[in-house]
mmCIF file of N, CA and C in Angstrom:
data_model
loop_
_atom_site.group_PDB
_atom_site.id
_atom_site.type_symbol
_atom_site.label_atom_id
_atom_site.label_comp_id
_atom_site.label_asym_id
_atom_site.label_seq_id
_atom_site.Cartn_x
_atom_site.Cartn_y
_atom_site.Cartn_z
ATOM 1 N N MET A 86 118.380 100.712 62.066
ATOM 2 C CA MET A 86 118.857 102.070 61.850
ATOM 3 C C MET A 86 120.368 102.083 61.643
ATOM 4 N N LYS A 87 121.087 101.271 62.371
ATOM 5 C CA LYS A 87 122.536 101.250 62.269
ATOM 6 C C LYS A 87 122.978 100.735 60.893
ATOM 7 N N LYS A 88 122.249 99.737 60.360
ATOM 8 C CA LYS A 88 122.573 99.198 59.039
ATOM 9 C C LYS A 88 122.380 100.260 57.957
ATOM 10 N N THR A 89 121.329 101.053 58.094
ATOM 11 C CA THR A 89 121.051 102.101 57.113
ATOM 12 C C THR A 89 122.166 103.138 57.098
ATOM 13 N N LYS A 90 122.629 103.541 58.280
ATOM 14 C CA LYS A 90 123.718 104.512 58.358
ATOM 15 C C LYS A 90 124.996 103.968 57.730
ATOM 16 N N LEU A 91 125.307 102.692 58.014
ATOM 17 C CA LEU A 91 126.499 102.082 57.430
ATOM 18 C C LEU A 91 126.393 101.984 55.913
ATOM 19 N N MET A 92 125.195 101.628 55.429
ATOM 20 C CA MET A 92 124.999 101.523 53.984
ATOM 21 C C MET A 92 125.156 102.906 53.335
ATOM 22 N N MET A 93 124.572 103.922 53.918
ATOM 23 C CA MET A 93 124.675 105.277 53.365
ATOM 24 C C MET A 93 126.113 105.776 53.399
ATOM 25 N N LEU A 94 126.839 105.450 54.462
ATOM 26 C CA LEU A 94 128.242 105.832 54.560
ATOM 27 C C LEU A 94 129.051 105.152 53.457
ATOM 28 N N GLY A 95 128.757 103.880 53.211
ATOM 29 C CA GLY A 95 129.441 103.147 52.150
ATOM 30 C C GLY A 95 129.162 103.728 50.780
ATOM 31 N N ILE A 96 127.910 104.084 50.520
ATOM 32 C CA ILE A 96 127.541 104.676 49.224
ATOM 33 C C ILE A 96 128.208 106.033 49.056
ATOM 34 N N THR A 97 128.183 106.838 50.105
ATOM 35 C CA THR A 97 128.804 108.165 50.051
ATOM 36 C C THR A 97 130.303 108.056 49.813
ATOM 37 N N THR A 98 130.946 107.126 50.497
ATOM 38 C CA THR A 98 132.386 106.938 50.332
ATOM 39 C C THR A 98 132.714 106.472 48.916
ATOM 40 N N ALA A 99 131.934 105.522 48.395
ATOM 41 C CA ALA A 99 132.175 105.013 47.045
ATOM 42 C C ALA A 99 131.953 106.112 46.009
ATOM 43 N N PHE A 100 130.892 106.895 46.176
ATOM 44 C CA PHE A 100 130.600 107.979 45.239
ATOM 45 C C PHE A 100 131.683 109.048 45.290
ATOM 46 N N GLY A 101 132.115 109.401 46.497
ATOM 47 C CA GLY A 101 133.174 110.406 46.649
ATOM 48 C C GLY A 101 134.471 109.948 46.022
ATOM 49 N N GLY A 102 134.805 108.668 46.192
ATOM 50 C CA GLY A 102 136.020 108.131 45.584
ATOM 51 C C GLY A 102 135.934 108.125 44.074
ATOM 52 N N ALA A 103 134.752 107.824 43.540
ATOM 53 C CA ALA A 103 134.575 107.824 42.087
ATOM 54 C C ALA A 103 134.696 109.238 41.535
ATOM 55 N N MET A 104 134.150 110.205 42.245
ATOM 56 C CA MET A 104 134.219 111.592 41.782
ATOM 57 C C MET A 104 135.634 112.141 41.891
ATOM 58 N N ALA A 105 136.381 111.696 42.873
ATOM 59 C CA ALA A 105 137.759 112.164 43.027
ATOM 60 C C ALA A 105 138.617 111.681 41.866
ATOM 61 N N GLY A 106 138.249 110.550 41.279
ATOM 62 C CA GLY A 106 138.994 110.022 40.145
ATOM 63 C C GLY A 106 138.773 110.825 38.883
ATOM 64 N N CYS A 107 137.653 111.519 38.788
ATOM 65 C CA CYS A 107 137.383 112.357 37.632
ATOM 66 C C CYS A 107 138.262 113.592 37.743
ATOM 67 N N GLY A 108 138.463 114.277 36.707
ATOM 68 C CA GLY A 108 139.265 115.491 36.821
ATOM 69 C C GLY A 108 140.306 115.565 35.742
ATOM 70 N N ASP A 109 141.559 115.384 36.097
ATOM 71 C CA ASP A 109 142.660 115.582 35.171
ATOM 72 C C ASP A 109 142.728 114.533 34.066
ATOM 73 N N GLU A 110 142.007 113.413 34.208
ATOM 74 C CA GLU A 110 142.063 112.372 33.196
ATOM 75 C C GLU A 110 141.578 112.860 31.838
ATOM 76 N N ASP A 111 140.555 113.699 31.822
ATOM 77 C CA ASP A 111 139.948 114.136 30.580
ATOM 78 C C ASP A 111 140.583 115.401 30.010
ATOM 79 N N LEU A 112 141.537 115.971 30.704
ATOM 80 C CA LEU A 112 142.146 117.220 30.257
ATOM 81 C C LEU A 112 143.307 116.944 29.309
ATOM 82 N N PRO A 113 143.534 117.852 28.362
ATOM 83 C CA PRO A 113 144.729 117.713 27.527
ATOM 84 C C PRO A 113 145.984 117.934 28.369
ATOM 85 N N PRO A 114 147.134 117.468 27.897
ATOM 86 C CA PRO A 114 148.359 117.646 28.689
ATOM 87 C C PRO A 114 148.683 119.121 28.906
ATOM 88 N N LYS A 115 149.290 119.405 30.055
ATOM 89 C CA LYS A 115 149.690 120.779 30.349
ATOM 90 C C LYS A 115 150.773 121.216 29.369
ATOM 91 N N PRO A 116 150.769 122.505 29.006
ATOM 92 C CA PRO A 116 151.809 123.011 28.108
ATOM 93 C C PRO A 116 153.189 123.002 28.759
ATOM 94 N N GLN A 117 154.199 122.972 27.948
ATOM 95 C CA GLN A 117 155.586 123.097 28.401
ATOM 96 C C GLN A 117 156.053 124.486 27.987
ATOM 97 N N ASP A 118 156.176 125.379 28.944
ATOM 98 C CA ASP A 118 156.544 126.762 28.652
ATOM 99 C C ASP A 118 157.627 127.202 29.639
ATOM 100 N N PRO A 119 158.781 127.639 29.129
ATOM 101 C CA PRO A 119 159.851 128.075 30.042
ATOM 102 C C PRO A 119 159.491 129.349 30.817
ATOM 103 N N TYR A 120 158.472 130.075 30.384
ATOM 104 C CA TYR A 120 158.092 131.323 31.045
ATOM 105 C C TYR A 120 156.931 131.153 32.026
ATOM 106 N N CYS A 121 156.386 129.944 32.140
ATOM 107 C CA CYS A 121 155.263 129.723 33.041
ATOM 108 C C CYS A 121 155.327 128.303 33.591
ATOM 109 N N SER A 122 155.128 128.175 34.887
ATOM 110 C CA SER A 122 155.159 126.847 35.486
ATOM 111 C C SER A 122 153.864 126.492 36.211
ATOM 112 N N GLN A 123 152.929 127.437 36.303
ATOM 113 C CA GLN A 123 151.643 127.178 36.955
ATOM 114 C C GLN A 123 150.526 127.409 35.947
ATOM 115 N N PHE A 124 149.690 126.396 35.794
ATOM 116 C CA PHE A 124 148.612 126.467 34.810
ATOM 117 C C PHE A 124 147.285 126.145 35.463
ATOM 118 N N GLU A 125 146.228 126.711 34.897
ATOM 119 C CA GLU A 125 144.873 126.394 35.316
ATOM 120 C C GLU A 125 144.077 126.102 34.056
ATOM 121 N N TYR A 126 143.244 125.075 34.108
ATOM 122 C CA TYR A 126 142.449 124.723 32.938
ATOM 123 C C TYR A 126 141.161 125.531 32.936
ATOM 124 N N ASP A 127 140.885 126.219 31.845
ATOM 125 C CA ASP A 127 139.670 126.997 31.683
ATOM 126 C C ASP A 127 138.652 126.105 30.973
ATOM 127 N N HIS A 128 137.683 125.609 31.722
ATOM 128 C CA HIS A 128 136.702 124.686 31.151
ATOM 129 C C HIS A 128 135.786 125.383 30.152
ATOM 130 N N GLY A 129 135.565 126.681 30.305
ATOM 131 C CA GLY A 129 134.709 127.422 29.367
ATOM 132 C C GLY A 129 135.325 127.500 27.986
ATOM 133 N N ASP A 130 136.611 127.811 27.927
ATOM 134 C CA ASP A 130 137.303 127.922 26.644
ATOM 135 C C ASP A 130 138.002 126.622 26.255
ATOM 136 N N GLU A 131 138.030 125.664 27.175
ATOM 137 C CA GLU A 131 138.676 124.372 26.961
ATOM 138 C C GLU A 131 140.141 124.542 26.573
ATOM 139 N N GLU A 132 140.832 125.375 27.348
ATOM 140 C CA GLU A 132 142.253 125.647 27.111
ATOM 141 C C GLU A 132 142.966 125.845 28.441
ATOM 142 N N TRP A 133 144.262 125.596 28.443
ATOM 143 C CA TRP A 133 145.095 125.892 29.609
ATOM 144 C C TRP A 133 145.392 127.377 29.635
ATOM 145 N N GLU A 134 145.533 127.930 30.833
ATOM 146 C CA GLU A 134 145.869 129.338 31.016
ATOM 147 C C GLU A 134 147.022 129.429 32.006
ATOM 148 N N CYS A 135 147.992 130.313 31.718
ATOM 149 C CA CYS A 135 149.105 130.528 32.634
ATOM 150 C C CYS A 135 148.573 131.253 33.864
ATOM 151 N N ASP A 136 148.797 130.661 35.033
ATOM 152 C CA ASP A 136 148.276 131.201 36.280
ATOM 153 C C ASP A 136 149.399 131.643 37.208
ATOM 154 N N GLU A 137 150.571 131.891 36.652
ATOM 155 C CA GLU A 137 151.736 132.283 37.451
ATOM 156 C C GLU A 137 151.899 133.802 37.402
ATOM 157 N N ARG A 138 151.535 134.444 38.504
ATOM 158 C CA ARG A 138 151.693 135.908 38.559
ATOM 159 C C ARG A 138 153.176 136.243 38.444
ATOM 160 N N GLY A 139 153.492 137.280 37.730
ATOM 161 C CA GLY A 139 154.882 137.662 37.538
ATOM 162 C C GLY A 139 155.492 137.042 36.288
ATOM 163 N N SER A 140 154.808 136.087 35.691
ATOM 164 C CA SER A 140 155.299 135.466 34.467
ATOM 165 C C SER A 140 154.994 136.384 33.283
ATOM 166 N N ARG A 141 155.857 136.364 32.300
ATOM 167 C CA ARG A 141 155.593 137.172 31.104
ATOM 168 C C ARG A 141 154.409 136.624 30.322
ATOM 169 N N HIS A 142 153.986 135.393 30.614
ATOM 170 C CA HIS A 142 152.823 134.802 29.939
ATOM 171 C C HIS A 142 151.613 134.681 30.864
ATOM 172 N N TYR A 143 151.610 135.430 31.976
ATOM 173 C CA TYR A 143 150.479 135.377 32.906
ATOM 174 C C TYR A 143 149.188 135.753 32.176
ATOM 175 N N GLY A 144 148.169 134.897 32.290
ATOM 176 C CA GLY A 144 146.882 135.149 31.646
ATOM 177 C C GLY A 144 146.823 134.687 30.201
ATOM 178 N N TYR A 145 147.935 134.205 29.655
ATOM 179 C CA TYR A 145 147.939 133.719 28.284
ATOM 180 C C TYR A 145 147.251 132.358 28.216
ATOM 181 N N TYR A 146 146.643 132.090 27.070
ATOM 182 C CA TYR A 146 146.019 130.805 26.809
ATOM 183 C C TYR A 146 146.925 129.987 25.911
ATOM 184 N N TYR A 147 146.789 128.669 26.004
ATOM 185 C CA TYR A 147 147.659 127.769 25.251
ATOM 186 C C TYR A 147 146.842 126.862 24.355
ATOM 187 N N ILE A 148 147.288 126.767 23.131
ATOM 188 C CA ILE A 148 146.790 125.765 22.212
ATOM 189 C C ILE A 148 148.012 124.939 21.876
ATOM 190 N N GLY A 149 148.041 123.708 22.369
ATOM 191 C CA GLY A 149 149.257 122.917 22.296
ATOM 192 C C GLY A 149 150.278 123.546 23.226
ATOM 193 N N ASN A 150 151.455 123.807 22.722
ATOM 194 C CA ASN A 150 152.497 124.463 23.527
ATOM 195 C C ASN A 150 152.693 125.919 23.130
ATOM 196 N N THR A 151 151.772 126.469 22.366
ATOM 197 C CA THR A 151 151.902 127.851 21.913
ATOM 198 C C THR A 151 151.029 128.760 22.765
ATOM 199 N N ALA A 152 151.625 129.843 23.288
ATOM 200 C CA ALA A 152 150.911 130.794 24.146
ATOM 201 C C ALA A 152 150.317 131.914 23.300
ATOM 202 N N TYR A 153 149.068 132.274 23.612
ATOM 203 C CA TYR A 153 148.374 133.369 22.939
ATOM 204 C C TYR A 153 147.826 134.317 23.998
ATOM 205 N N PRO A 154 147.864 135.633 23.743
ATOM 206 C CA PRO A 154 147.389 136.582 24.747
ATOM 207 C C PRO A 154 145.890 136.492 25.000
ATOM 208 N N ASP A 155 145.135 135.979 24.051
ATOM 209 C CA ASP A 155 143.702 135.775 24.264
ATOM 210 C C ASP A 155 143.234 134.597 23.423
ATOM 211 N N THR A 156 142.067 134.089 23.733
ATOM 212 C CA THR A 156 141.604 132.878 23.063
ATOM 213 C C THR A 156 141.288 133.124 21.600
ATOM 214 N N ASP A 157 140.814 134.315 21.255
ATOM 215 C CA ASP A 157 140.443 134.582 19.865
ATOM 216 C C ASP A 157 141.652 134.545 18.931
ATOM 217 N N SER A 158 142.761 135.150 19.352
ATOM 218 C CA SER A 158 143.935 135.158 18.471
ATOM 219 C C SER A 158 144.499 133.754 18.316
ATOM 220 N N GLY A 159 144.445 132.958 19.363
ATOM 221 C CA GLY A 159 144.935 131.584 19.278
ATOM 222 C C GLY A 159 144.081 130.735 18.378
ATOM 223 N N LYS A 160 142.774 130.851 18.532
ATOM 224 C CA LYS A 160 141.868 130.041 17.714
ATOM 225 C C LYS A 160 141.903 130.466 16.258
ATOM 226 N N SER A 161 142.026 131.758 15.981
ATOM 227 C CA SER A 161 142.085 132.196 14.584
ATOM 228 C C SER A 161 143.390 131.752 13.940
ATOM 229 N N SER A 162 144.468 131.700 14.711
ATOM 230 C CA SER A 162 145.743 131.229 14.193
ATOM 231 C C SER A 162 145.666 129.752 13.832
ATOM 232 N N VAL A 163 145.040 128.965 14.691
ATOM 233 C CA VAL A 163 144.904 127.528 14.424
ATOM 234 C C VAL A 163 143.992 127.303 13.230
ATOM 235 N N LYS A 164 142.896 128.057 13.125
ATOM 236 C CA LYS A 164 141.993 127.917 11.983
ATOM 237 C C LYS A 164 142.709 128.267 10.686
ATOM 238 N N ALA A 165 143.572 129.290 10.718
ATOM 239 C CA ALA A 165 144.296 129.692 9.509
ATOM 240 C C ALA A 165 145.219 128.567 9.052
ATOM 241 N N LYS A 166 145.821 127.864 9.984
ATOM 242 C CA LYS A 166 146.708 126.757 9.632
ATOM 243 C C LYS A 166 145.933 125.581 9.070
ATOM 244 N N LYS A 167 144.692 125.382 9.537
ATOM 245 C CA LYS A 167 143.892 124.252 9.088
ATOM 246 C C LYS A 167 142.921 124.639 7.974
ATOM 247 N N GLY A 168 142.884 125.888 7.592
ATOM 248 C CA GLY A 168 141.889 126.399 6.667
ATOM 249 C C GLY A 168 142.187 126.120 5.204
ATOM 250 N N PHE A 169 141.627 126.947 4.372
ATOM 251 C CA PHE A 169 141.715 126.811 2.938
ATOM 252 C C PHE A 169 143.166 126.747 2.476
ATOM 253 N N GLY A 170 143.451 125.808 1.620
ATOM 254 C CA GLY A 170 144.791 125.694 1.052
ATOM 255 C C GLY A 170 145.731 124.817 1.844
ATOM 256 N N SER A 171 145.290 124.306 2.981
ATOM 257 C CA SER A 171 146.205 123.491 3.771
ATOM 258 C C SER A 171 145.929 122.000 3.612
ATOM 259 N N GLY A 172 144.876 121.666 2.863
ATOM 260 C CA GLY A 172 144.514 120.259 2.697
ATOM 261 C C GLY A 172 145.265 119.605 1.562
ATOM 262 N N SER A 173 144.813 118.414 1.225
ATOM 263 C CA SER A 173 145.460 117.690 0.140
ATOM 264 C C SER A 173 145.024 118.256 -1.196
ATOM 265 N N THR A 174 145.807 118.023 -2.194
ATOM 266 C CA THR A 174 145.470 118.503 -3.530
ATOM 267 C C THR A 174 145.065 117.316 -4.391
ATOM 268 N N SER A 175 144.269 117.590 -5.374
ATOM 269 C CA SER A 175 143.879 116.534 -6.300
ATOM 270 C C SER A 175 143.948 117.091 -7.717
ATOM 271 N N THR A 176 144.168 116.228 -8.646
ATOM 272 C CA THR A 176 144.200 116.651 -10.034
ATOM 273 C C THR A 176 143.033 115.995 -10.748
ATOM 274 N N GLY A 177 142.442 116.718 -11.636
ATOM 275 C CA GLY A 177 141.303 116.179 -12.383
ATOM 276 C C GLY A 177 141.777 115.243 -13.499
ATOM 277 N N SER A 178 141.059 114.175 -13.682
ATOM 278 C CA SER A 178 141.385 113.262 -14.784
ATOM 279 C C SER A 178 140.189 113.028 -15.622
#
C-alpha cells in the first residue's frame, strides 16, 4: 500500500509540473503600450486585452501592438491590410 501511494504521488507531482510548464509558452508576445501595463490573454478571441482599470485602453484588444476598442474593428482592419490589392502584381506575357 505504501508503494502505491508513493507511486501515485510521483505521478501527480510529475503531471502537475508538466501542466505548470504549459501556459505562456504558446501565447503571442504581450503588446507594448504606454497607456496599459496589465494584460490578460483572451483565449476565445486569441488576443491580448488591456486589463488595467483606469487606463485609456482598458478593455481594448490588441493585434500586434495596435489597440482596438473591440475585436471586430481590429480584425476588419487587419483583413483590409491583407486583402485585395495588397498582394504581388504580375504582368501577362
